[in-house]
PDB file of C-alpha atoms in Angstrom:
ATOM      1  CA  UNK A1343       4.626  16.230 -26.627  1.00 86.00           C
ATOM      2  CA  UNK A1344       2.855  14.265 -29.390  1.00 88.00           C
ATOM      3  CA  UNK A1345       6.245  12.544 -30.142  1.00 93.00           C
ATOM      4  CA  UNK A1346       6.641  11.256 -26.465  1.00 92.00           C
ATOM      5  CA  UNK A1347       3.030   9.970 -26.450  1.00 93.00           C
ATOM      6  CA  UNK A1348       3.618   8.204 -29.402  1.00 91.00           C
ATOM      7  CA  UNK A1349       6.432   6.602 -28.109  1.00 93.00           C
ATOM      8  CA  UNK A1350       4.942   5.596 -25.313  1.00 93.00           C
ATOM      9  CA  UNK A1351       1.813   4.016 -27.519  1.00 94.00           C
ATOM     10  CA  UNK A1352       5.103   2.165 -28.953  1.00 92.00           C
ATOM     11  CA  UNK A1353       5.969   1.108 -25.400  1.00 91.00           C
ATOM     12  CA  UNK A1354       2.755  -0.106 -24.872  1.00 91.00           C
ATOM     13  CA  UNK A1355       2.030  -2.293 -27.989  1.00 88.00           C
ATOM     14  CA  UNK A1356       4.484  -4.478 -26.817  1.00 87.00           C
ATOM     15  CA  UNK A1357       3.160  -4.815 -22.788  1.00 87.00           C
ATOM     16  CA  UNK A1358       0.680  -7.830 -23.014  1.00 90.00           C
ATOM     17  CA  UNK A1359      -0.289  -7.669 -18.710  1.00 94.00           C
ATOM     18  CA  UNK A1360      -3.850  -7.750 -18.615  1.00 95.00           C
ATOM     19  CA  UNK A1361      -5.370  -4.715 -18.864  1.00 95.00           C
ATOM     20  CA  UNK A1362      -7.037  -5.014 -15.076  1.00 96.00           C
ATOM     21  CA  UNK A1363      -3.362  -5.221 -14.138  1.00 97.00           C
ATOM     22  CA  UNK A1364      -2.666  -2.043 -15.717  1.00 97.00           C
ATOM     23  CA  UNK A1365      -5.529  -0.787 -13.598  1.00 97.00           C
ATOM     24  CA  UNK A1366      -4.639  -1.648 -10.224  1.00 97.00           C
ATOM     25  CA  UNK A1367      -1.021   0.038 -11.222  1.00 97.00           C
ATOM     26  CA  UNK A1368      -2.664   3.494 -11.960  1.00 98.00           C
ATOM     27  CA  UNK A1369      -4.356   3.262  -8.953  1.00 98.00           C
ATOM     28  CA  UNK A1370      -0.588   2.131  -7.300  1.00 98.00           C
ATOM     29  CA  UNK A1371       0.469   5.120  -9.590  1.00 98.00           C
ATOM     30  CA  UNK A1372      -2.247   7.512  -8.020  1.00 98.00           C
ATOM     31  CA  UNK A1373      -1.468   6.836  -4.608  1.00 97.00           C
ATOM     32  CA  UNK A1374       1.929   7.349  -5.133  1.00 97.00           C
ATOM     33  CA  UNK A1375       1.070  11.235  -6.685  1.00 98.00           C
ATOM     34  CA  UNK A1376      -1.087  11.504  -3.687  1.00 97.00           C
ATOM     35  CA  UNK A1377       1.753  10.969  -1.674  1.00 97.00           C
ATOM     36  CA  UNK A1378       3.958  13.373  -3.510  1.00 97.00           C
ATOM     37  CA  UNK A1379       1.252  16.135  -3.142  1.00 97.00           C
ATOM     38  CA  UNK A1380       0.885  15.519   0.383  1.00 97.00           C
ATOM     39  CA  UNK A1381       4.725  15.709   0.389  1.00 97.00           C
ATOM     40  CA  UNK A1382       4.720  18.661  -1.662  1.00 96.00           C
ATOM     41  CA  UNK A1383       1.753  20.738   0.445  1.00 96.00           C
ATOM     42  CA  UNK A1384       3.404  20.030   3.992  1.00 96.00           C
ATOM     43  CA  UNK A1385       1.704  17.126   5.591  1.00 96.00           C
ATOM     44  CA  UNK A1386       4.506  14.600   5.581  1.00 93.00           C
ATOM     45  CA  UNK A1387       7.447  16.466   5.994  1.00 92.00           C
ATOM     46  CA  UNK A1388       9.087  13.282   7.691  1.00 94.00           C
ATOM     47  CA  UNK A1389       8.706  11.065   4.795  1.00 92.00           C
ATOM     48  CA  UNK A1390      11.664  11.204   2.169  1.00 93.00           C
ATOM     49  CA  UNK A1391      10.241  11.244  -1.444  1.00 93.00           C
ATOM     50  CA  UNK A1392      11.769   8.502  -4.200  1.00 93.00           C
ATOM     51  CA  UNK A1393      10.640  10.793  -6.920  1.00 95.00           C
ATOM     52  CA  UNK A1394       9.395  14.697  -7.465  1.00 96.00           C
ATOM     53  CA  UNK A1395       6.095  15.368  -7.531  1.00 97.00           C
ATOM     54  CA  UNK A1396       6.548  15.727 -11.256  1.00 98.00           C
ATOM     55  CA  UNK A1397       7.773  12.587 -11.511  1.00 97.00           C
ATOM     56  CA  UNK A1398       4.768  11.039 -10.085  1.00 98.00           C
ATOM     57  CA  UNK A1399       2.418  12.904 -12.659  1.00 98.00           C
ATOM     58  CA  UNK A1400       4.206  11.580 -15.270  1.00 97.00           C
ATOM     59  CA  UNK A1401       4.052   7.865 -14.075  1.00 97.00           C
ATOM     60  CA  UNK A1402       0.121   8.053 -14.312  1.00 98.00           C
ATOM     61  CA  UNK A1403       0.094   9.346 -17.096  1.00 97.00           C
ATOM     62  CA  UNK A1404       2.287   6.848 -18.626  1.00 96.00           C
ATOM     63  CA  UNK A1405      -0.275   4.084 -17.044  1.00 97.00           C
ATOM     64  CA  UNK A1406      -3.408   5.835 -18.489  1.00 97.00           C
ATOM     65  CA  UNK A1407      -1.872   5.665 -21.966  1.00 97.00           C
ATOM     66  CA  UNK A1408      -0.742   2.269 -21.636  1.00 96.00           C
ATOM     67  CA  UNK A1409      -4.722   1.233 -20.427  1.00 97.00           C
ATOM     68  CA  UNK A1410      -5.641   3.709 -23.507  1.00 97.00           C
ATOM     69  CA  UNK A1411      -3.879   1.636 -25.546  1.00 97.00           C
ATOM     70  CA  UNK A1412      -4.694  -1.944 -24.196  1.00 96.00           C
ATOM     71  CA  UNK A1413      -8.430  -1.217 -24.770  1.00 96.00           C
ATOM     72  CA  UNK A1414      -8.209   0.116 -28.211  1.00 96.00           C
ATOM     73  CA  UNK A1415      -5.193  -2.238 -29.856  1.00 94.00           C
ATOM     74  CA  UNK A1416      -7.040  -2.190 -33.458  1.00 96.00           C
ATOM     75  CA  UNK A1417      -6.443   1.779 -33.339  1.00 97.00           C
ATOM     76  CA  UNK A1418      -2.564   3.488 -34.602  1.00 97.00           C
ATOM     77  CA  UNK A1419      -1.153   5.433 -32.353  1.00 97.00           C
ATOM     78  CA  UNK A1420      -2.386   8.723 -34.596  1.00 97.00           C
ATOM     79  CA  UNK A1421      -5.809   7.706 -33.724  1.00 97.00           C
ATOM     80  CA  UNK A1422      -5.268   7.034 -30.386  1.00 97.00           C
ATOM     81  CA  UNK A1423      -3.928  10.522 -30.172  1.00 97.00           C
ATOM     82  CA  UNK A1424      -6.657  12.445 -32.266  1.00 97.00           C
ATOM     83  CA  UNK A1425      -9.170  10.754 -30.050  1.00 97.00           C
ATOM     84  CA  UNK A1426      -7.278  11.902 -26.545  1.00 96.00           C
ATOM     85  CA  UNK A1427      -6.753  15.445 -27.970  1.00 96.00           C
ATOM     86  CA  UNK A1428     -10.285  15.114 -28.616  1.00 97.00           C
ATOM     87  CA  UNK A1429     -11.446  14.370 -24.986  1.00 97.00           C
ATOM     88  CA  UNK A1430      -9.006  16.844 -23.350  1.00 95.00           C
ATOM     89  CA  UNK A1431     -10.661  19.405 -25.646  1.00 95.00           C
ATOM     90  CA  UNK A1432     -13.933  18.625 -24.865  1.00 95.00           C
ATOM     91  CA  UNK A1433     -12.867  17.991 -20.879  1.00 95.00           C
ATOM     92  CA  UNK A1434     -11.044  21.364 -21.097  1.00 93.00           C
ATOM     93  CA  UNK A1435     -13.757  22.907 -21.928  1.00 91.00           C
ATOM     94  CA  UNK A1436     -15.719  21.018 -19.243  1.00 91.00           C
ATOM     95  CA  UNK A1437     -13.199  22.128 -16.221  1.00 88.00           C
ATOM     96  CA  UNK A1438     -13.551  25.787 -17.745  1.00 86.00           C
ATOM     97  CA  UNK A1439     -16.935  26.067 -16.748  1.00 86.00           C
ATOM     98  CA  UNK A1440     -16.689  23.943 -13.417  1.00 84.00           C
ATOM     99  CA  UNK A1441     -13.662  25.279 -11.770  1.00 79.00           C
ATOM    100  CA  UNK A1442     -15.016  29.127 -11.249  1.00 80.00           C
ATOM    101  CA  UNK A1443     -18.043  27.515  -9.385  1.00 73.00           C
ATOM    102  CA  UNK A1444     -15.831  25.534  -6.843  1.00 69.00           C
ATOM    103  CA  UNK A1445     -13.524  28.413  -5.795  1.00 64.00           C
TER     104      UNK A1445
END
């Protein structure tokens, strides 16, 4: 996993769009993984899907990285990385105690 994040860091050094254009294409992104899931739990079972559900998870997170990455562009891509495994940690940890109280 840490290889294909790094190369998508890589892909990113070299996209200059501004980084509010990166924005409104996770929020493109998100839709689209909306879409999927509402695909996926039954609601549109007339629409025809371009790309899995899976596929759709994966373009946002390829977005979020690239955004990652356009606001931090003095940081490598191993810092960039220690500081998301970091946060995911610390989120992790977060959801842990949060998800027993919503079900």
């Amino acid at each position: 996993m840490k290889e294909l994040i790094n190369t998508a860091l890589d892909i990113s050094r070299d996209d200059h769009k501004p980084t509010l254009f990166k924005l409104a294409k996770l929020q493109e992104e998100g839709g689209e993984l909306a879409e999927a899931v509402l695909h996926h739990e039954g609601f549109l079972p007339h629409k025809t899907m371009k790309e899995p559900l899976v596929g759709e998870v994966a373009d946002v997170i390829l977005v979020a990285l690239d955004i990652l990455r356009a606001c931090h562009p003095d940081m490598n891509n191993e810092e960039l990385i220690s500081l998301l495994s970091y946060q995911l940690e610390l989120k992790s940890k977060k959801w842990r105690k949060i998800l027993p109280v919503l079900n």
